[in-house]
mmCIF file of C-alpha atoms and ligand atoms in Angstrom:
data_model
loop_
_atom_site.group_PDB
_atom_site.id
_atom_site.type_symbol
_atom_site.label_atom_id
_atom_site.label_comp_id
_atom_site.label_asym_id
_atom_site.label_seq_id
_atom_site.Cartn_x
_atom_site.Cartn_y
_atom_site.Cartn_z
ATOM 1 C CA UNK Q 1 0.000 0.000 0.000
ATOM 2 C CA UNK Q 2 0.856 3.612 -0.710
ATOM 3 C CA UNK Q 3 1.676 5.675 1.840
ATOM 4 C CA UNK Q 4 3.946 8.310 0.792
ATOM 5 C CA UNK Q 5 4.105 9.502 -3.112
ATOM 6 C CA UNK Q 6 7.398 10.922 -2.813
ATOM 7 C CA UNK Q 7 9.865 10.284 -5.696
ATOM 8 C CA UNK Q 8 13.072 10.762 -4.301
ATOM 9 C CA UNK Q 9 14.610 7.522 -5.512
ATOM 10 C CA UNK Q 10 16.947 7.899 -9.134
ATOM 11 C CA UNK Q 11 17.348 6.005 -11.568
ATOM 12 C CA UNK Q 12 20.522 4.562 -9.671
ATOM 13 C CA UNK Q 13 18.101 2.962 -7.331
ATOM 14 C CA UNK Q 14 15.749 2.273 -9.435
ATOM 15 C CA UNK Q 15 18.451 -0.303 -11.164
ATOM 16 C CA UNK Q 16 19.655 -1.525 -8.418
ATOM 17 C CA UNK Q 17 16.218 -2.199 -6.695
ATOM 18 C CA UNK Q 18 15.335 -3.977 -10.279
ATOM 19 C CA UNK Q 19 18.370 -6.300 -10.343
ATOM 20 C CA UNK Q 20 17.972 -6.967 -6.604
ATOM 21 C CA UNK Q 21 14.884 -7.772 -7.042
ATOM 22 C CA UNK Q 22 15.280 -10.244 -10.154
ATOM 23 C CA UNK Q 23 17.842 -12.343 -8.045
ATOM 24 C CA UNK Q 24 16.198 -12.414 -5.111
ATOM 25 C CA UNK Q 25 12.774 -13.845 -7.309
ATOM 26 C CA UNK Q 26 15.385 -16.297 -8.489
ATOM 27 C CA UNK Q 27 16.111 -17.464 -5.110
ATOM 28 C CA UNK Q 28 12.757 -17.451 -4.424
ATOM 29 C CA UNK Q 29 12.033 -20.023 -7.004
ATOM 30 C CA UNK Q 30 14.879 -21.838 -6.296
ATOM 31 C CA UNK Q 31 13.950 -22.710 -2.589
ATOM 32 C CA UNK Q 32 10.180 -22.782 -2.413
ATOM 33 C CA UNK Q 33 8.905 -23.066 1.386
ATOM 34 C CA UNK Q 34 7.784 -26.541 2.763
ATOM 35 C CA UNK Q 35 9.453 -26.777 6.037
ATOM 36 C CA UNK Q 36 7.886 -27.785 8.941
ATOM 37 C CA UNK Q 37 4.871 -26.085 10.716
ATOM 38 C CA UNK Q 38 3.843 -28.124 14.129
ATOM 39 C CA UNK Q 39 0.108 -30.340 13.503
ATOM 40 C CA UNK Q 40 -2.634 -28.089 14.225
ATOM 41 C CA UNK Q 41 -1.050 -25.211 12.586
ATOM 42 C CA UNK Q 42 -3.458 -22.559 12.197
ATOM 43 C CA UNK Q 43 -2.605 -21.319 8.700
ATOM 44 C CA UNK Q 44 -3.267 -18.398 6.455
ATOM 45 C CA UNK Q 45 -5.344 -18.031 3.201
ATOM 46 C CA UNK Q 46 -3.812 -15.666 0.537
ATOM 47 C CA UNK Q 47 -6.454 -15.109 -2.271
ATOM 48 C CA UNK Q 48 -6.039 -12.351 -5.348
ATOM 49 C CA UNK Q 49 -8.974 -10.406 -6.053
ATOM 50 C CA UNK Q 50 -9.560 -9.775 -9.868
ATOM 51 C CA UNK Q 51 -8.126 -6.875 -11.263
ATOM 52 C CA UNK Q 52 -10.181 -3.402 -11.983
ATOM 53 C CA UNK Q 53 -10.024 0.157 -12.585
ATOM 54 C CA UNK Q 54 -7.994 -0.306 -15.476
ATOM 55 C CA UNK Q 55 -6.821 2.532 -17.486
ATOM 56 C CA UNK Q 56 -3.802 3.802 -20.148
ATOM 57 C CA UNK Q 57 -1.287 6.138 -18.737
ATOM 58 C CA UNK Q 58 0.303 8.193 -22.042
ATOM 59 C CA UNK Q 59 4.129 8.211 -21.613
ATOM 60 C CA UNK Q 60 7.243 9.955 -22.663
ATOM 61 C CA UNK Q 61 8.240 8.607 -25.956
ATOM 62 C CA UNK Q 62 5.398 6.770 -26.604
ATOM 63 C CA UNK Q 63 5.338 4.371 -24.207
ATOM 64 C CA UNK Q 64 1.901 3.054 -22.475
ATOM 65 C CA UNK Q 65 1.583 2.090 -19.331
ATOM 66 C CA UNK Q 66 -2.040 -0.349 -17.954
ATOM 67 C CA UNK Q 67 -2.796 0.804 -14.736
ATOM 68 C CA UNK Q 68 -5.106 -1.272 -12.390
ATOM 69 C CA UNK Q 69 -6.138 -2.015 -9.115
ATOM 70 C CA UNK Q 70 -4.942 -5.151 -6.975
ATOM 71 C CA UNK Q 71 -5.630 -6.547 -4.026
ATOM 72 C CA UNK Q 72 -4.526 -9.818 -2.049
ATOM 73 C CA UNK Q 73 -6.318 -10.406 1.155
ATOM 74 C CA UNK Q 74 -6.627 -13.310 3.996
ATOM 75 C CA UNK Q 75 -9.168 -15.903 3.968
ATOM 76 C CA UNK Q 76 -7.307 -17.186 7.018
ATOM 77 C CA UNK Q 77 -8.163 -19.705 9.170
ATOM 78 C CA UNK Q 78 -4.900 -18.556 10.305
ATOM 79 C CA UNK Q 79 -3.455 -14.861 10.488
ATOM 80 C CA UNK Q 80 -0.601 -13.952 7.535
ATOM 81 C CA UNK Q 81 1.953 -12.486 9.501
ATOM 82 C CA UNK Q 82 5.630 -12.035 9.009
ATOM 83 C CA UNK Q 83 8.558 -10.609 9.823
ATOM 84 C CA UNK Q 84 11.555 -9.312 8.048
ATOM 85 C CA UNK Q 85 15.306 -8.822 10.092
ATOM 86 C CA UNK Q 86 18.783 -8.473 9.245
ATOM 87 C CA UNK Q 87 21.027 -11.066 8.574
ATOM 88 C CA UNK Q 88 24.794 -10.705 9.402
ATOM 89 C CA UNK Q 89 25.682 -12.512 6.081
ATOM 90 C CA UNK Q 90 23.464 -10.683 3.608
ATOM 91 C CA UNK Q 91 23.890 -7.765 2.127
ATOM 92 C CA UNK Q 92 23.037 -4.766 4.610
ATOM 93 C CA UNK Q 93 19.449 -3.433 3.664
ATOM 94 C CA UNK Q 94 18.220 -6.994 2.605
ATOM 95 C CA UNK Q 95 16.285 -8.707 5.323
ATOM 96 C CA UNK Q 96 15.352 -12.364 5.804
ATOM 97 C CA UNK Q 97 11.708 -13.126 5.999
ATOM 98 C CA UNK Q 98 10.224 -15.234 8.789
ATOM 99 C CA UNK Q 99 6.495 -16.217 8.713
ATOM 100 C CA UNK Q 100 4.789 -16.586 12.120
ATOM 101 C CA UNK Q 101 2.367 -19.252 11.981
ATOM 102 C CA UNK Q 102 -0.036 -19.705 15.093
ATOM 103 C CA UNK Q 103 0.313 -23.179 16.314
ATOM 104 C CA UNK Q 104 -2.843 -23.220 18.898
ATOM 105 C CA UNK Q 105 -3.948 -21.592 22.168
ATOM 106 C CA UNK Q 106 -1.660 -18.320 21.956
ATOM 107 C CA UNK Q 107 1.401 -19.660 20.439
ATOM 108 C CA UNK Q 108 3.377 -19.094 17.349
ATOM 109 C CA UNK Q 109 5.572 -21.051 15.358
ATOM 110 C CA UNK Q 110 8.775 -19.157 13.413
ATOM 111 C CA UNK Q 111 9.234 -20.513 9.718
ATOM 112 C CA UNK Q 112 12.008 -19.267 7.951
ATOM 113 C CA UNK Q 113 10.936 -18.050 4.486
ATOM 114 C CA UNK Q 114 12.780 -17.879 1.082
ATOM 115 C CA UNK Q 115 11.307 -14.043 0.589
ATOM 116 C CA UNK Q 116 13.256 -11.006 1.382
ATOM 117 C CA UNK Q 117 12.626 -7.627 2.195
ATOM 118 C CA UNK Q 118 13.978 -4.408 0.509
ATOM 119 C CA UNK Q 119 13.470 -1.159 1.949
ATOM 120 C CA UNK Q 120 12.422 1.741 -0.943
ATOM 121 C CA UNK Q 121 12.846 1.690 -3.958
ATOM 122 C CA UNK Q 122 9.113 2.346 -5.148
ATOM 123 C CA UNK Q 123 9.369 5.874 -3.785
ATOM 124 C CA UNK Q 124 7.749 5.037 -0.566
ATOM 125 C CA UNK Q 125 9.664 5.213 2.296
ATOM 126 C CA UNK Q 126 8.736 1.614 3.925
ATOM 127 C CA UNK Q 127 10.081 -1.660 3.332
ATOM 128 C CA UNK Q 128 8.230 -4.478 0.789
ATOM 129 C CA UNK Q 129 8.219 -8.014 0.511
ATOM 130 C CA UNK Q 130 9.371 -8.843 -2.675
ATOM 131 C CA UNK Q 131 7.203 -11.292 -4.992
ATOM 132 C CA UNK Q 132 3.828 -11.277 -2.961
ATOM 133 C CA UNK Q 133 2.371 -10.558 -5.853
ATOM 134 C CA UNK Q 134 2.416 -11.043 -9.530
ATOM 135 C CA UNK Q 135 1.171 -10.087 -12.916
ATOM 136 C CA UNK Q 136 1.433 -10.899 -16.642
ATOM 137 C CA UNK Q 137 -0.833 -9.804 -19.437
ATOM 138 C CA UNK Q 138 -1.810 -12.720 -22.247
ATOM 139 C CA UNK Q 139 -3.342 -12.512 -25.587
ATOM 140 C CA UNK Q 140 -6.153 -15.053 -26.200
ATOM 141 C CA UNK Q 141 -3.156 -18.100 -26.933
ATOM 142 C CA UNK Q 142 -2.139 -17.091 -23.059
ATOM 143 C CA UNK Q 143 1.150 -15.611 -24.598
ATOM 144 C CA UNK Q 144 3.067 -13.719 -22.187
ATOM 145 C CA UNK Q 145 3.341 -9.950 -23.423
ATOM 146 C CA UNK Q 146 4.559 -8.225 -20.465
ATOM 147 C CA UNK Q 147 4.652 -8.225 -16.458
ATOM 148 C CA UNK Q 148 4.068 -5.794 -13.537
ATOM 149 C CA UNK Q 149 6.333 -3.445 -13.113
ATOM 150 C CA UNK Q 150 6.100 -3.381 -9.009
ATOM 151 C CA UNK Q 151 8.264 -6.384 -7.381
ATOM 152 C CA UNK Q 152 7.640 -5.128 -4.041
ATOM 153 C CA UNK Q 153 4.953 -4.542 -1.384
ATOM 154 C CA UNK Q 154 4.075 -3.674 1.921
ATOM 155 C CA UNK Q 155 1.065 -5.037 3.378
ATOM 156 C CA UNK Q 156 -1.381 -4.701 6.000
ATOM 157 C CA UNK Q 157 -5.413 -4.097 7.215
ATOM 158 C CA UNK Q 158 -6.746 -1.813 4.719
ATOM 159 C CA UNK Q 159 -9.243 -3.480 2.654
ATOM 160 C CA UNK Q 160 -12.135 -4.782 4.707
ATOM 161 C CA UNK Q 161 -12.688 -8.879 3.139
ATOM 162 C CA UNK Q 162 -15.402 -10.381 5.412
ATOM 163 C CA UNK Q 163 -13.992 -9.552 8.338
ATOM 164 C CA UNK Q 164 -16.155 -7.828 10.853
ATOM 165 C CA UNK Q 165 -13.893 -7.305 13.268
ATOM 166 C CA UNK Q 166 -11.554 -3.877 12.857
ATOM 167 C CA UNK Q 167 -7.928 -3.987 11.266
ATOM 168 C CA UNK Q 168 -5.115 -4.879 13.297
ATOM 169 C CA UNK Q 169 -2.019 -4.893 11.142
ATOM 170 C CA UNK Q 170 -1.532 -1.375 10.708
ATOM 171 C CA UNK Q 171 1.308 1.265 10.620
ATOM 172 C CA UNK Q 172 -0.049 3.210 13.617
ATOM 173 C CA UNK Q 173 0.030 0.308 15.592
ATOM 174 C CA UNK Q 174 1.764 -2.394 14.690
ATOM 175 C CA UNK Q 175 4.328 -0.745 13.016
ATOM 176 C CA UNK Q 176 3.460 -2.096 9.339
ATOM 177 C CA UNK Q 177 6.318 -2.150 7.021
ATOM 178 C CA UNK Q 178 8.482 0.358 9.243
ATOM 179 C CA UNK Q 179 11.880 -1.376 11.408
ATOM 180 C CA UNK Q 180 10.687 -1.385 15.277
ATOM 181 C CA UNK Q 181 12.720 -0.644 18.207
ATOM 182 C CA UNK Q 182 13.559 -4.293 17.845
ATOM 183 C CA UNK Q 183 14.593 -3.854 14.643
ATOM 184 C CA UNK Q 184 12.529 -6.030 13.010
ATOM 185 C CA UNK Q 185 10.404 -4.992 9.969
ATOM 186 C CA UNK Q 186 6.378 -6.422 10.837
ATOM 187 C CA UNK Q 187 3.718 -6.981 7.981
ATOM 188 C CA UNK Q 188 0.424 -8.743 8.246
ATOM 189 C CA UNK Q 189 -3.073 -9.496 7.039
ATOM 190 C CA UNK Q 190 -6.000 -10.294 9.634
ATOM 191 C CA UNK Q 191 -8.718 -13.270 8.355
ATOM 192 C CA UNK Q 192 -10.739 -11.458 6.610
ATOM 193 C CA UNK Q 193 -8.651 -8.243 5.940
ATOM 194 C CA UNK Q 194 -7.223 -7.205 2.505
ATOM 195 C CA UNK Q 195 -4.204 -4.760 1.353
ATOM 196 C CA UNK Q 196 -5.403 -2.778 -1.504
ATOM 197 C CA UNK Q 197 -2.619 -1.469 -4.028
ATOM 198 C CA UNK Q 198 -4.710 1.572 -5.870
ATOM 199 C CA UNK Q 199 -3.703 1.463 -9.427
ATOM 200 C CA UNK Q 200 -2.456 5.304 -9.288
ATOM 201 C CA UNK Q 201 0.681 4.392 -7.196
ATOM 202 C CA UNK Q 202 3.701 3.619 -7.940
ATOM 203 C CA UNK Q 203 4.791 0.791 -10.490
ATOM 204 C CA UNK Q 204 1.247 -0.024 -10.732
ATOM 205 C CA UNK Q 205 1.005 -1.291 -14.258
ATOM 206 C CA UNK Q 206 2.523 -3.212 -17.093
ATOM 207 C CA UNK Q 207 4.230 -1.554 -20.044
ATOM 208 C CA UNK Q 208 1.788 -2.024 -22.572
ATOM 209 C CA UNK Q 209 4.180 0.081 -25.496
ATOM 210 C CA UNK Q 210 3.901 -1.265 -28.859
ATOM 211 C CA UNK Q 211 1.078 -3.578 -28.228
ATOM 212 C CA UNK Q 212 -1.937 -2.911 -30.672
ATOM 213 C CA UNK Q 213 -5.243 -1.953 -29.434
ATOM 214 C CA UNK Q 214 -7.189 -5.498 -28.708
ATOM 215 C CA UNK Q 215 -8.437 -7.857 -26.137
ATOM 216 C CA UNK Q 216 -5.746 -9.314 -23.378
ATOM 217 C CA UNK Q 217 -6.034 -11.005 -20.028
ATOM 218 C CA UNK Q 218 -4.183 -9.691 -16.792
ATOM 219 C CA UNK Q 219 -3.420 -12.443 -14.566
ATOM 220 C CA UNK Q 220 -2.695 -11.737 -11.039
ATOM 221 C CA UNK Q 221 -0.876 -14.038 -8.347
ATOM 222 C CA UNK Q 222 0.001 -14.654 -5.020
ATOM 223 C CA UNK Q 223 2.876 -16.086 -3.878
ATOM 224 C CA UNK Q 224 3.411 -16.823 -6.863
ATOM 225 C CA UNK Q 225 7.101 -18.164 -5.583
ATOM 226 C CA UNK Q 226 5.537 -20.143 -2.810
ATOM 227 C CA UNK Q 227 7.711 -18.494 0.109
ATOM 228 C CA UNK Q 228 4.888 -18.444 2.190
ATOM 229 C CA UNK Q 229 2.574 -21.468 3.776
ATOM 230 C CA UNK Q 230 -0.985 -21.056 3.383
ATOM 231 C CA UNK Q 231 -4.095 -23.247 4.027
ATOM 232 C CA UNK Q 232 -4.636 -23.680 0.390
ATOM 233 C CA UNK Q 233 -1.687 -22.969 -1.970
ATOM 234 C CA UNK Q 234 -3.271 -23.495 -5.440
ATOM 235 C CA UNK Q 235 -6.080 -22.180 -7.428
ATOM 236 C CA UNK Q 236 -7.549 -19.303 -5.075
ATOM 237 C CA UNK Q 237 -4.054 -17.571 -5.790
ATOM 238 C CA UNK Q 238 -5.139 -16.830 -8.802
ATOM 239 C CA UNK Q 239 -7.746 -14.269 -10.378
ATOM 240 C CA UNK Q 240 -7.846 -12.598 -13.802
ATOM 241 C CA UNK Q 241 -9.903 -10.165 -15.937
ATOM 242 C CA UNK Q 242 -9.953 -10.160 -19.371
ATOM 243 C CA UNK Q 243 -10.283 -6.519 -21.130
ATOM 244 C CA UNK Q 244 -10.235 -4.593 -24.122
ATOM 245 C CA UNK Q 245 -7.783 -1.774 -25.001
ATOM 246 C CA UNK Q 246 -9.162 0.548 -27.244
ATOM 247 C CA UNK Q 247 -8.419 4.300 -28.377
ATOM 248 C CA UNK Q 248 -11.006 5.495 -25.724
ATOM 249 C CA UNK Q 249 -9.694 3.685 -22.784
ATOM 250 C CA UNK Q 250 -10.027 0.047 -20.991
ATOM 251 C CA UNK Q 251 -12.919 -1.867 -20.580
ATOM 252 C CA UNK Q 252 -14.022 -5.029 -18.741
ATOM 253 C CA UNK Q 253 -15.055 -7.847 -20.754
ATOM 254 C CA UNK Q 254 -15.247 -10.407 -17.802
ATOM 255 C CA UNK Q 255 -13.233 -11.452 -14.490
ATOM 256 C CA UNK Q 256 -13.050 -14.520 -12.299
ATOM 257 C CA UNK Q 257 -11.384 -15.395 -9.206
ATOM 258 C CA UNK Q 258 -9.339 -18.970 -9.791
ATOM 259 C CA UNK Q 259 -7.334 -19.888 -12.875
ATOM 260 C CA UNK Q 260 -8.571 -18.765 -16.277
ATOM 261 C CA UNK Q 261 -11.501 -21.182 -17.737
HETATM 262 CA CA1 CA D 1 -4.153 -19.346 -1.124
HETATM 263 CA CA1 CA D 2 1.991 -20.021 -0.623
HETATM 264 ZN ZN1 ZN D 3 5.599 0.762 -1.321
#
């Protein structure tokens, strides 16, 4: 989530946030989680909610950016939390992610996770778990024509998903996304809670330049990497909307939570 719209990040960082975060996806995908979690592990639920509020941001040059909405939220049983703290051996400003896992009648569990954290580098002054979420747009053969832009992202209660209770994970309190006194960096999603990433912010889209007007799919993912556990690690990670680019803007042709039909 967005908190800060600030730009003070160059292109320097920009490069070196985008190569960090390639290798660090590689990692990812090279040591997928699946380590042990005690019996009666109350786990999480990540879902992806289908993509909206699409639109074409005009570049420089020519370029054309699709803009849209995401969000990922927690179906739960279990509460998606996780920590991020530095590591002697890696690099300093690259944090290793834990995931706390509640293992029944007030305790937690500590599982180490593949994921990392980078601070910045999206103009927001927080840190971001990279590879939470990701996006590719398809033509109708589900050819890959491009991916998001944003590797990173900072999550917590913002976007109300059944729950009725209120939002706990939260910057005021909880310290989302900023280092504690501790020094470690706390994210989370409550059952039932969301994080909504408006499609304004920044690296919000896929570069879209040179494609033709016509009909594509954006596919969105969680965990795409599988650094995290969850109650159910297949199908509801997925969601999709299929839309039509035209001169006069974006439009909806149809959506569904899952993989595409
Ligand atoms: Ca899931
Ligand atoms: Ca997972
Ligand atoms: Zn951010």
């Amino acid at each position: 989530m967005a908190r800060g719209r600030s730009q003070r990040s160059g292109r320097i960082g920009l490069a070196v946030w985008l190569s960090g975060a390639l290798a660090l996806l590689q990692m990812a995908a090279a040591a997928p989680a699946g380590g042990t979690h005690p019996a009666g592990s109350v786990l999480p639920d990540l879902v992806m909610l289908a993509p909206k509020d699409f639109s074409v941001e005009k570049r420089p040059k020519g370029k054309r950016w699709l803009r849209f909405d995401t969000v990922i939220a927690n179906i739960g049983p279990g509460r998606f939390e996780v920590y991020g703290y530095q590591h002697a051996d890696d690099p300093s400003g690259t944090l290793r992610v834990v995931q706390r896992i509640e293992s029944g009648a007030g305790s937690w569990a500590e599982h180490d996770s593949p994921a990392a954290m980078t601070f910045a580098g999206d103009g927001h002054n927080h840190w971001h778990v990279i590879g939470l979420q990701s996006w590719i747009l398809t033509n109708d053969r589900n050819e890959r024509l491009g991916s998001g832009a944003k590797t990173g992202f900072c999550f917590w209660d913002n976007f109300r998903y059944g729950s009725s209770a209120g939002a706990y994970y939260l910057p005021s309190t909880t310290s989302a996304c900023a280092r504690r006194a501790d020094s470690i960096v706390p994210m989370g999603l409550s059952v039932g809670w969301g994080d909504e990433y408006p499609s304004t912010i920044a690296f919000q889209y896929i570069d879209i330049s040179g494609l033709p007007f016509g009909e594509y799919t954006v596919q969105v993912q969680a965990d795409a990497g599988g650094a995290f556990v969850e109650a159910d690690e297949t199908t509801n990670n997925l969601a999709w909307s299929r839309i039509r680019i035209a001169r006069r803007g974006v439009t909806v042709i149809d959506s569904g939570l899952g993989p595409l039909p």
